[in-house]
Amino acid sequence: MPQPKTRWDIFCTVVDNFGDIGVTWRLARQLVAEHALPVRLWVDDSHAFERICPEIDVDLAQQWQQGVEVRHWPSEWVHAEAADVVIAAFACQLPANYMDSMAARETPPLWLNLDYLSAEDWVTGCHGLPSVKYKTVQKFFFFPGFKPGTGGLLRERGLLERRRQFQQDRSAQRQFLQGLGIDPAPDAQLISLFAYENTGLASWLDVLAGDATPTHLLVPEGRILGDVARWLGVETLTVGAIQARQTLTVQVLPFVRQDQYDHLLWCCDFNAVRGEDSFVRAQWAGRPMLWHIYQQDDDIHLDKLDAFLALYTKGLPPEAAQAMNGLWRAWNAGQPIGEHWLAARKHWPPLQENAEAWCLEQALQADLATALVQFYVNWI
Ligand code: TRH
């Protein structure tokens, strides 16, 4: 293991939404809490950060949050001495002066590009390869992933034990939900819905509303709310709104801290998630899920979707795998998913077992923070 004083800098530009800051904030906290490393997290957009960490003072250039030194990444860079390990998240461009300060060090730092998560085969071959060089400083690719030979997934120590304990404790779940003002009917299925705009939503809500089993749908405020409001036939939906149609109750939730969001996922029977970080957290929840992938140019995200589906459904009986594939593909094409939902419901027990088995299989890999620390140890 490295010297305790090995200093780490993580750079994050918020491109859009919350995934960039969501991933880097989680990683920074884990490096501090579990590896006792001094970590600076440089973020260019404190307002996005504030949504998932309300303690952030958006006016401060420097502050400490949960042991992490949080630094505002200004457009006019001020000098900062380069750390021993430098992580550029999602290929963000480091300030030119900082790169010079990396090159000016007696021993060059380990410079890593923390890439996007993908289940595609090529990731294993590219993980850990050298990338560009700046003067004496070599950059390396670091790929998170689902297979041995990748950098793994972010997973805090003891996460699955905590999750299982919580899922076995009905009163803890009730208390948590009540804290968010959620009071579902005892026989209702709980579903969380965090997604981008999606024209396929209405057909799902139609089916849920007409179902014999009541559903309590929890929708954190965000991009899908417009589609929900349209289906409900209301002008707007704000935090706290509760609307019922037949057997479906829809409730709009505020954005909560990351660990609260985890607990929400752990409470739900089914989680619709998106992007990268909530997608991973739903896997650790061990419950059936639906992924709204982040759209990329030329539909290259569809290859990523298929690559993940192939891995995730490999342990399912063929009909259940087919139902899952149909549901996920239709959702990501913005097509009606009502029929696909009903098809998936027919295979609920295997889908539940698969969600837990997948989670356990993924937990066999080293977590991403530990893999990063190990990468550094091997490198020196
Ligand atoms: O917000 P996302 O769509 O993020 C991203 C970005 O678009 C990014 O540019 C892109 O590269 C990436 O997706 C693939 O979805 P994601 O990744 O799930 O991030 C959401 C974060 O917000 C995650 O850390 C969980 C957190 N969150 C909360 O903390 N509280 C909440 O209430 C909710 C709903 C989410």
CSV table of C-alpha atoms and ligand atoms in Angstrom, one decimal:
chain,number,residue,atom,x,y,z
A,1,MET,CA,0.0,0.0,0.0
A,2,PRO,CA,1.2,3.5,-0.7
A,3,GLN,CA,2.8,6.0,1.7
A,4,PRO,CA,-0.1,7.6,3.7
A,5,LYS,CA,1.0,11.0,2.5
A,6,THR,CA,0.5,10.2,-1.2
A,7,ARG,CA,-1.5,13.1,-2.4
A,8,TRP,CA,-4.3,12.7,-4.9
A,9,ASP,CA,-6.0,15.3,-7.1
A,10,ILE,CA,-9.2,14.6,-8.9
A,11,PHE,CA,-10.4,16.9,-11.7
A,12,CYS,CA,-14.1,17.1,-12.6
A,13,THR,CA,-15.8,19.2,-15.2
A,14,VAL,CA,-19.5,19.0,-15.0
A,15,VAL,CA,-20.6,18.4,-18.6
A,16,ASP,CA,-24.2,18.1,-17.8
A,17,ASN,CA,-26.5,16.4,-15.3
A,18,PHE,CA,-25.0,14.9,-12.1
A,19,GLY,CA,-23.0,11.8,-13.2
A,20,ASP,CA,-19.6,13.6,-13.5
A,21,ILE,CA,-19.7,15.1,-10.0
A,22,GLY,CA,-21.6,12.0,-8.7
A,23,VAL,CA,-18.8,9.6,-9.6
A,24,THR,CA,-15.9,11.9,-8.6
A,25,TRP,CA,-17.4,12.9,-5.3
A,26,ARG,CA,-18.1,9.2,-4.4
A,27,LEU,CA,-14.5,8.3,-5.4
A,28,ALA,CA,-12.9,11.2,-3.5
A,29,ARG,CA,-14.8,10.3,-0.3
A,30,GLN,CA,-13.9,6.6,-0.5
A,31,LEU,CA,-10.2,7.3,-1.1
A,32,VAL,CA,-10.2,9.4,2.1
A,33,ALA,CA,-12.4,7.2,4.2
A,34,GLU,CA,-11.0,3.8,3.3
A,35,HIS,CA,-7.5,4.5,2.1
A,36,ALA,CA,-6.7,7.5,4.4
A,37,LEU,CA,-5.4,9.5,1.4
A,38,PRO,CA,-5.4,13.3,1.3
A,39,VAL,CA,-7.6,14.1,-1.7
A,40,ARG,CA,-8.4,17.4,-3.4
A,41,LEU,CA,-11.4,17.4,-5.7
A,42,TRP,CA,-11.4,20.2,-8.3
A,43,VAL,CA,-14.9,20.9,-9.6
A,44,ASP,CA,-15.9,23.6,-12.1
A,45,ASP,CA,-19.6,23.7,-11.2
A,46,SER,CA,-20.4,23.9,-7.5
A,47,HIS,CA,-24.1,24.3,-8.2
A,48,ALA,CA,-24.4,20.8,-9.6
A,49,PHE,CA,-22.4,19.6,-6.7
A,50,GLU,CA,-24.7,21.3,-4.2
A,51,ARG,CA,-27.6,19.2,-5.4
A,52,ILE,CA,-26.1,15.9,-4.3
A,53,CYS,CA,-24.2,17.5,-1.3
A,54,PRO,CA,-26.2,20.4,0.2
A,55,GLU,CA,-23.5,21.2,2.7
A,56,ILE,CA,-21.4,22.7,-0.2
A,57,ASP,CA,-20.9,26.4,0.1
A,58,VAL,CA,-20.9,27.4,-3.6
A,59,ASP,CA,-19.1,30.7,-2.8
A,60,LEU,CA,-16.0,29.1,-1.3
A,61,ALA,CA,-12.9,28.4,-3.4
A,62,GLN,CA,-11.7,25.9,-0.8
A,63,GLN,CA,-13.6,23.9,1.7
A,64,TRP,CA,-13.5,20.5,3.4
A,65,GLN,CA,-16.4,18.1,3.1
A,66,GLN,CA,-16.2,14.6,4.7
A,67,GLY,CA,-12.5,14.8,4.8
A,68,VAL,CA,-12.2,15.8,1.1
A,69,GLU,CA,-10.6,19.1,0.2
A,70,VAL,CA,-13.1,20.5,-2.3
A,71,ARG,CA,-11.6,23.2,-4.6
A,72,HIS,CA,-13.4,25.3,-7.0
A,73,TRP,CA,-11.8,24.9,-10.4
A,74,PRO,CA,-11.7,28.5,-11.6
A,75,SER,CA,-11.7,29.5,-15.3
A,76,GLU,CA,-8.6,31.5,-14.5
A,77,TRP,CA,-6.3,28.9,-13.0
A,78,VAL,CA,-4.3,29.8,-9.9
A,79,HIS,CA,-1.1,28.0,-9.3
A,80,ALA,CA,-1.4,24.7,-7.4
A,81,GLU,CA,1.4,22.2,-6.8
A,82,ALA,CA,0.7,18.9,-8.6
A,83,ALA,CA,-0.2,15.9,-6.5
A,84,ASP,CA,1.4,12.4,-6.6
A,85,VAL,CA,-1.6,10.9,-8.4
A,86,VAL,CA,-3.7,13.0,-10.8
A,87,ILE,CA,-7.0,11.8,-12.0
A,88,ALA,CA,-8.7,13.5,-15.0
A,89,ALA,CA,-12.3,12.3,-14.8
A,90,PHE,CA,-14.0,11.5,-18.1
A,91,ALA,CA,-11.2,12.9,-20.3
A,92,CYS,CA,-11.4,16.4,-18.9
A,93,GLN,CA,-8.6,18.8,-20.0
A,94,LEU,CA,-6.4,19.8,-17.1
A,95,PRO,CA,-5.3,23.4,-16.8
A,96,ALA,CA,-2.1,24.1,-18.8
A,97,ASN,CA,-0.3,25.5,-15.7
A,98,TYR,CA,-1.2,22.5,-13.7
A,99,MET,CA,0.3,20.2,-16.4
A,100,ASP,CA,3.5,22.2,-16.3
A,101,SER,CA,3.5,21.8,-12.6
A,102,MET,CA,3.1,18.0,-13.0
A,103,ALA,CA,6.1,18.1,-15.4
A,104,ALA,CA,8.2,20.2,-13.1
A,105,ARG,CA,8.0,17.6,-10.3
A,106,GLU,CA,11.2,15.7,-9.5
A,107,THR,CA,9.3,12.5,-9.8
A,108,PRO,CA,6.5,12.7,-12.3
A,109,PRO,CA,3.0,12.0,-10.9
A,110,LEU,CA,0.8,9.1,-12.0
A,111,TRP,CA,-1.6,10.7,-14.4
A,112,LEU,CA,-4.8,8.8,-15.1
A,113,ASN,CA,-7.8,9.3,-17.3
A,114,LEU,CA,-10.8,7.8,-15.5
A,115,ASP,CA,-13.1,6.8,-18.3
A,116,TYR,CA,-16.8,6.2,-18.8
A,117,LEU,CA,-18.2,2.9,-17.7
A,118,SER,CA,-18.9,0.3,-20.5
A,119,ALA,CA,-19.5,-3.4,-20.6
A,120,GLU,CA,-18.0,-3.6,-24.2
A,121,ASP,CA,-15.3,-6.2,-24.8
A,122,TRP,CA,-12.6,-3.8,-25.9
A,123,VAL,CA,-12.5,-2.2,-22.5
A,124,THR,CA,-10.6,-5.1,-21.0
A,125,GLY,CA,-7.9,-4.7,-23.7
A,126,CYS,CA,-7.6,-0.9,-23.2
A,127,HIS,CA,-7.7,-0.7,-19.4
A,128,GLY,CA,-4.3,0.4,-18.0
A,129,LEU,CA,-2.7,1.2,-21.4
A,130,PRO,CA,-0.6,4.3,-21.8
A,131,SER,CA,-2.3,7.3,-23.4
A,132,VAL,CA,-0.7,10.6,-24.3
A,133,LYS,CA,2.4,12.0,-22.8
A,134,TYR,CA,3.0,15.6,-21.6
A,135,LYS,CA,6.8,16.3,-21.4
A,136,THR,CA,7.9,13.6,-18.9
A,137,VAL,CA,4.5,12.8,-17.7
A,138,GLN,CA,2.7,9.7,-19.1
A,139,LYS,CA,-1.0,9.4,-19.0
A,140,PHE,CA,-2.8,6.1,-18.6
A,141,PHE,CA,-6.3,4.9,-19.4
A,142,PHE,CA,-8.3,3.6,-16.4
A,143,PHE,CA,-11.5,1.9,-17.3
A,144,PRO,CA,-14.2,1.0,-14.9
A,145,GLY,CA,-16.0,-2.2,-15.9
A,146,PHE,CA,-17.9,-5.4,-15.1
A,147,LYS,CA,-15.2,-7.9,-16.1
A,148,PRO,CA,-12.0,-9.1,-14.5
A,149,GLY,CA,-9.2,-7.1,-16.1
A,150,THR,CA,-11.1,-3.8,-15.8
A,151,GLY,CA,-11.0,-1.2,-13.0
A,152,GLY,CA,-14.2,-2.5,-11.5
A,153,LEU,CA,-17.1,-0.5,-10.0
A,154,LEU,CA,-17.2,2.0,-7.2
A,155,ARG,CA,-18.3,0.1,-4.1
A,156,GLU,CA,-17.8,1.3,-0.6
A,157,ARG,CA,-16.6,-1.2,2.1
A,158,GLY,CA,-19.4,-3.0,3.7
A,159,LEU,CA,-22.0,-1.6,1.3
A,160,LEU,CA,-23.7,-4.9,0.5
A,161,GLU,CA,-23.9,-5.9,4.2
A,162,ARG,CA,-25.5,-2.5,5.1
A,163,ARG,CA,-27.9,-2.9,2.2
A,164,ARG,CA,-28.9,-6.4,3.2
A,165,GLN,CA,-29.4,-5.4,6.8
A,166,PHE,CA,-31.6,-2.5,5.8
A,167,GLN,CA,-33.7,-4.6,3.4
A,168,GLN,CA,-34.4,-7.0,6.2
A,169,ASP,CA,-35.5,-4.3,8.5
A,170,ARG,CA,-39.0,-3.2,7.6
A,171,SER,CA,-39.2,-0.6,10.4
A,172,ALA,CA,-35.9,1.0,9.3
A,173,GLN,CA,-37.3,1.2,5.8
A,174,ARG,CA,-40.6,2.6,7.0
A,175,GLN,CA,-38.8,5.2,9.1
A,176,PHE,CA,-36.6,6.2,6.2
A,177,LEU,CA,-39.5,6.6,3.8
A,178,GLN,CA,-41.5,8.6,6.3
A,179,GLY,CA,-38.5,10.9,6.6
A,180,LEU,CA,-39.0,11.7,2.9
A,181,GLY,CA,-42.8,12.0,3.4
A,182,ILE,CA,-43.4,8.7,1.7
A,183,ASP,CA,-46.2,6.6,3.1
A,184,PRO,CA,-47.1,3.8,0.6
A,185,ALA,CA,-50.1,1.5,1.0
A,186,PRO,CA,-49.0,-1.7,2.7
A,187,ASP,CA,-49.7,-3.8,-0.4
A,188,ALA,CA,-48.2,-1.4,-3.0
A,189,GLN,CA,-45.2,-2.1,-5.0
A,190,LEU,CA,-42.6,0.7,-4.8
A,191,ILE,CA,-40.9,1.8,-7.9
A,192,SER,CA,-38.3,4.6,-8.3
A,193,LEU,CA,-38.1,6.5,-11.6
A,194,PHE,CA,-34.9,8.5,-12.4
A,195,ALA,CA,-34.7,8.9,-16.2
A,196,TYR,CA,-34.3,11.4,-19.0
A,197,GLU,CA,-37.3,12.5,-21.0
A,198,ASN,CA,-39.0,9.4,-22.5
A,199,THR,CA,-42.0,9.2,-24.8
A,200,GLY,CA,-42.4,5.5,-23.8
A,201,LEU,CA,-43.4,6.5,-20.2
A,202,ALA,CA,-47.1,7.0,-20.8
A,203,SER,CA,-47.7,3.4,-21.9
A,204,TRP,CA,-45.9,2.1,-18.7
A,205,LEU,CA,-48.0,4.4,-16.5
A,206,ASP,CA,-51.2,3.3,-18.3
A,207,VAL,CA,-50.4,-0.3,-17.4
A,208,LEU,CA,-49.4,0.4,-13.9
A,209,ALA,CA,-52.6,2.4,-13.3
A,210,GLY,CA,-54.8,-0.4,-14.6
A,211,ASP,CA,-52.9,-3.1,-12.7
A,212,ALA,CA,-54.6,-5.0,-9.8
A,213,THR,CA,-51.5,-4.5,-7.7
A,214,PRO,CA,-51.2,-0.9,-6.5
A,215,THR,CA,-48.0,1.0,-7.3
A,216,HIS,CA,-46.4,3.9,-5.5
A,217,LEU,CA,-44.1,5.5,-8.0
A,218,LEU,CA,-41.4,7.8,-6.6
A,219,VAL,CA,-40.0,10.4,-9.0
A,220,PRO,CA,-37.0,12.5,-8.0
A,221,GLU,CA,-37.4,15.9,-9.5
A,222,GLY,CA,-35.7,16.1,-12.9
A,223,ARG,CA,-36.0,15.6,-16.6
A,224,ILE,CA,-38.7,13.0,-16.7
A,225,LEU,CA,-41.2,15.1,-14.8
A,226,GLY,CA,-42.6,16.7,-17.9
A,227,ASP,CA,-43.6,13.3,-19.3
A,228,VAL,CA,-45.2,12.4,-15.9
A,229,ALA,CA,-47.1,15.7,-15.8
A,230,ARG,CA,-48.4,15.2,-19.3
A,231,TRP,CA,-49.7,11.7,-18.5
A,232,LEU,CA,-51.3,13.0,-15.3
A,233,GLY,CA,-52.8,15.9,-17.3
A,234,VAL,CA,-51.4,18.5,-15.0
A,235,GLU,CA,-49.5,21.7,-15.9
A,236,THR,CA,-46.6,21.2,-13.6
A,237,LEU,CA,-45.3,18.9,-10.9
A,238,THR,CA,-43.3,20.2,-8.0
A,239,VAL,CA,-41.6,18.5,-5.1
A,240,GLY,CA,-44.0,16.9,-2.7
A,241,ALA,CA,-46.8,16.5,-5.2
A,242,ILE,CA,-48.8,13.3,-4.8
A,243,GLN,CA,-51.3,12.3,-7.6
A,244,ALA,CA,-53.3,9.1,-7.8
A,245,ARG,CA,-54.9,7.6,-10.9
A,246,GLN,CA,-56.6,4.2,-10.4
A,247,THR,CA,-54.1,2.0,-8.6
A,248,LEU,CA,-51.1,4.2,-9.4
A,249,THR,CA,-49.9,6.8,-7.0
A,250,VAL,CA,-47.2,9.2,-8.2
A,251,GLN,CA,-45.1,11.1,-5.8
A,252,VAL,CA,-42.4,13.7,-6.6
A,253,LEU,CA,-39.4,13.6,-4.4
A,254,PRO,CA,-36.7,16.2,-3.8
A,255,PHE,CA,-33.2,15.5,-4.9
A,256,VAL,CA,-31.5,13.8,-1.9
A,257,ARG,CA,-27.9,13.1,-0.8
A,258,GLN,CA,-26.2,10.2,-2.5
A,259,ASP,CA,-26.5,7.9,0.5
A,260,GLN,CA,-30.2,8.7,0.9
A,261,TYR,CA,-30.7,7.9,-2.7
A,262,ASP,CA,-29.0,4.5,-2.1
A,263,HIS,CA,-31.5,3.9,0.7
A,264,LEU,CA,-34.4,4.8,-1.6
A,265,LEU,CA,-33.2,2.3,-4.2
A,266,TRP,CA,-32.8,-0.3,-1.5
A,267,CYS,CA,-36.5,0.2,-0.4
A,268,CYS,CA,-37.9,-0.1,-3.9
A,269,ASP,CA,-39.1,-3.3,-5.7
A,270,PHE,CA,-37.9,-1.9,-9.0
A,271,ASN,CA,-35.6,0.9,-9.9
A,272,ALA,CA,-35.5,2.9,-13.2
A,273,VAL,CA,-32.1,4.6,-13.3
A,274,ARG,CA,-30.0,6.4,-15.8
A,275,GLY,CA,-26.5,7.6,-16.8
A,276,GLU,CA,-23.7,6.0,-14.9
A,277,ASP,CA,-23.7,6.3,-11.2
A,278,SER,CA,-27.3,5.7,-10.4
A,279,PHE,CA,-27.1,2.7,-12.8
A,280,VAL,CA,-24.3,1.2,-10.7
A,281,ARG,CA,-26.1,2.0,-7.4
A,282,ALA,CA,-29.2,0.2,-8.7
A,283,GLN,CA,-27.1,-2.9,-9.3
A,284,TRP,CA,-25.8,-2.8,-5.7
A,285,ALA,CA,-29.5,-2.6,-4.6
A,286,GLY,CA,-29.9,-6.1,-5.8
A,287,ARG,CA,-33.4,-5.5,-7.2
A,288,PRO,CA,-34.7,-5.7,-10.8
A,289,MET,CA,-34.0,-2.5,-12.7
A,290,LEU,CA,-34.3,-0.6,-15.9
A,291,TRP,CA,-31.5,1.5,-17.3
A,292,HIS,CA,-32.0,4.7,-19.4
A,293,ILE,CA,-28.6,5.0,-21.0
A,294,TYR,CA,-27.1,8.4,-21.7
A,295,GLN,CA,-27.5,9.1,-25.5
A,296,GLN,CA,-24.4,9.6,-27.6
A,297,ASP,CA,-23.9,10.7,-31.2
A,298,ASP,CA,-24.4,8.1,-33.9
A,299,ASP,CA,-26.3,5.9,-31.4
A,300,ILE,CA,-23.0,4.4,-30.1
A,301,HIS,CA,-24.7,4.1,-26.7
A,302,LEU,CA,-26.8,1.3,-28.1
A,303,ASP,CA,-23.7,-0.9,-28.4
A,304,LYS,CA,-23.0,-0.2,-24.8
A,305,LEU,CA,-26.6,-1.1,-23.9
A,306,ASP,CA,-26.4,-4.4,-25.7
A,307,ALA,CA,-23.1,-5.2,-24.2
A,308,PHE,CA,-24.4,-4.7,-20.7
A,309,LEU,CA,-27.6,-6.6,-21.4
A,310,ALA,CA,-25.7,-9.6,-22.7
A,311,LEU,CA,-23.8,-9.8,-19.5
A,312,TYR,CA,-26.6,-8.9,-17.1
A,313,THR,CA,-29.1,-11.4,-18.6
A,314,LYS,CA,-26.7,-14.3,-19.2
A,315,GLY,CA,-27.9,-16.2,-16.1
A,316,LEU,CA,-31.6,-15.8,-16.8
A,317,PRO,CA,-33.9,-18.4,-18.4
A,318,PRO,CA,-34.3,-17.5,-22.1
A,319,GLU,CA,-37.9,-16.2,-21.8
A,320,ALA,CA,-37.0,-13.9,-18.9
A,321,ALA,CA,-33.8,-12.7,-20.7
A,322,GLN,CA,-36.0,-12.0,-23.8
A,323,ALA,CA,-38.5,-10.0,-21.7
A,324,MET,CA,-35.7,-8.0,-20.1
A,325,ASN,CA,-34.1,-7.3,-23.4
A,326,GLY,CA,-37.4,-6.2,-24.9
A,327,LEU,CA,-38.1,-3.9,-22.0
A,328,TRP,CA,-34.7,-2.2,-21.9
A,329,ARG,CA,-34.5,-1.8,-25.7
A,330,ALA,CA,-38.0,-0.3,-26.0
A,331,TRP,CA,-37.3,2.1,-23.1
A,332,ASN,CA,-34.1,3.3,-24.7
A,333,ALA,CA,-35.8,3.7,-28.0
A,334,GLY,CA,-38.6,5.9,-26.5
A,335,GLN,CA,-41.1,3.3,-27.5
A,336,PRO,CA,-44.2,2.1,-25.5
A,337,ILE,CA,-43.1,-0.3,-22.8
A,338,GLY,CA,-46.5,-1.3,-21.3
A,339,GLU,CA,-46.5,-4.7,-23.0
A,340,HIS,CA,-42.8,-5.3,-22.2
A,341,TRP,CA,-43.4,-4.5,-18.6
A,342,LEU,CA,-46.2,-7.0,-18.4
A,343,ALA,CA,-44.0,-9.6,-20.1
A,344,ALA,CA,-41.2,-8.9,-17.6
A,345,ARG,CA,-43.7,-9.2,-14.6
A,346,LYS,CA,-44.3,-12.8,-15.7
A,347,HIS,CA,-40.7,-13.6,-14.8
A,348,TRP,CA,-40.4,-11.7,-11.6
A,349,PRO,CA,-38.8,-14.4,-9.3
A,350,PRO,CA,-36.0,-15.2,-11.8
A,351,LEU,CA,-35.5,-11.4,-12.4
A,352,GLN,CA,-35.2,-10.9,-8.6
A,353,GLU,CA,-32.8,-13.8,-8.2
A,354,ASN,CA,-30.7,-12.6,-11.1
A,355,ALA,CA,-30.5,-9.0,-9.7
A,356,GLU,CA,-29.0,-10.4,-6.5
A,357,ALA,CA,-26.7,-12.9,-8.2
A,358,TRP,CA,-25.4,-10.2,-10.5
A,359,CYS,CA,-24.7,-8.0,-7.6
A,360,LEU,CA,-22.8,-10.8,-5.8
A,361,GLU,CA,-20.8,-11.6,-8.9
A,362,GLN,CA,-19.8,-7.9,-9.4
A,363,ALA,CA,-18.8,-7.7,-5.7
A,364,LEU,CA,-16.2,-10.4,-6.3
A,365,GLN,CA,-14.1,-7.8,-8.2
A,366,ALA,CA,-11.9,-5.3,-6.4
A,367,ASP,CA,-13.8,-2.0,-6.1
A,368,LEU,CA,-12.7,0.9,-8.3
A,369,ALA,CA,-11.0,2.9,-5.5
A,370,THR,CA,-9.0,0.0,-4.3
A,371,ALA,CA,-8.1,-0.9,-7.9
A,372,LEU,CA,-6.8,2.7,-8.4
A,373,VAL,CA,-4.7,2.5,-5.3
A,374,GLN,CA,-3.3,-0.8,-6.4
A,375,PHE,CA,-2.6,0.6,-9.9
A,376,TYR,CA,-0.5,3.3,-8.2
A,377,VAL,CA,1.3,0.7,-6.1
A,378,ASN,CA,2.1,-1.4,-9.1
A,379,TRP,CA,3.2,1.7,-11.1
A,380,ILE,CA,5.7,2.9,-8.5
B,1,TRH,O1,-27.3,12.7,-13.9
B,1,TRH,P1,-26.9,11.6,-14.9
B,1,TRH,O2,-27.6,11.5,-16.1
B,1,TRH,O3,-25.4,11.8,-15.2
B,1,TRH,C1,-24.6,11.6,-16.3
B,1,TRH,C2,-24.2,12.8,-17.0
B,1,TRH,O4,-25.2,13.1,-18.0
B,1,TRH,C3,-22.9,12.7,-17.5
B,1,TRH,O5,-22.5,13.7,-18.3
B,1,TRH,C4,-22.8,11.4,-18.3
B,1,TRH,O6,-21.5,11.3,-18.7
B,1,TRH,C5,-23.2,10.3,-17.4
B,1,TRH,O7,-24.5,10.5,-16.9
B,1,TRH,C6,-23.1,8.9,-18.1
B,1,TRH,O8,-27.0,10.2,-14.2
B,1,TRH,P2,-26.0,9.5,-13.1
B,1,TRH,O9,-24.7,9.1,-13.6
B,1,TRH,O10,-26.8,8.4,-12.5
B,1,TRH,O11,-25.8,10.6,-12.0
B,1,TRH,C7,-26.8,11.0,-11.1
B,1,TRH,C8,-26.1,11.3,-9.7
B,1,TRH,O12,-27.1,11.9,-8.9
B,1,TRH,C9,-25.7,10.0,-9.0
B,1,TRH,O13,-24.5,10.2,-8.3
B,1,TRH,C10,-26.8,9.7,-8.0
B,1,TRH,C11,-27.2,11.1,-7.7
B,1,TRH,N1,-28.5,11.4,-7.1
B,1,TRH,C12,-28.6,11.8,-5.8
B,1,TRH,O14,-27.5,12.0,-5.1
B,1,TRH,N2,-29.8,12.1,-5.3
B,1,TRH,C13,-30.9,11.9,-6.0
B,1,TRH,O15,-32.0,12.2,-5.4
B,1,TRH,C14,-30.8,11.4,-7.3
B,1,TRH,C15,-32.1,11.1,-8.1
B,1,TRH,C16,-29.6,11.1,-7.8
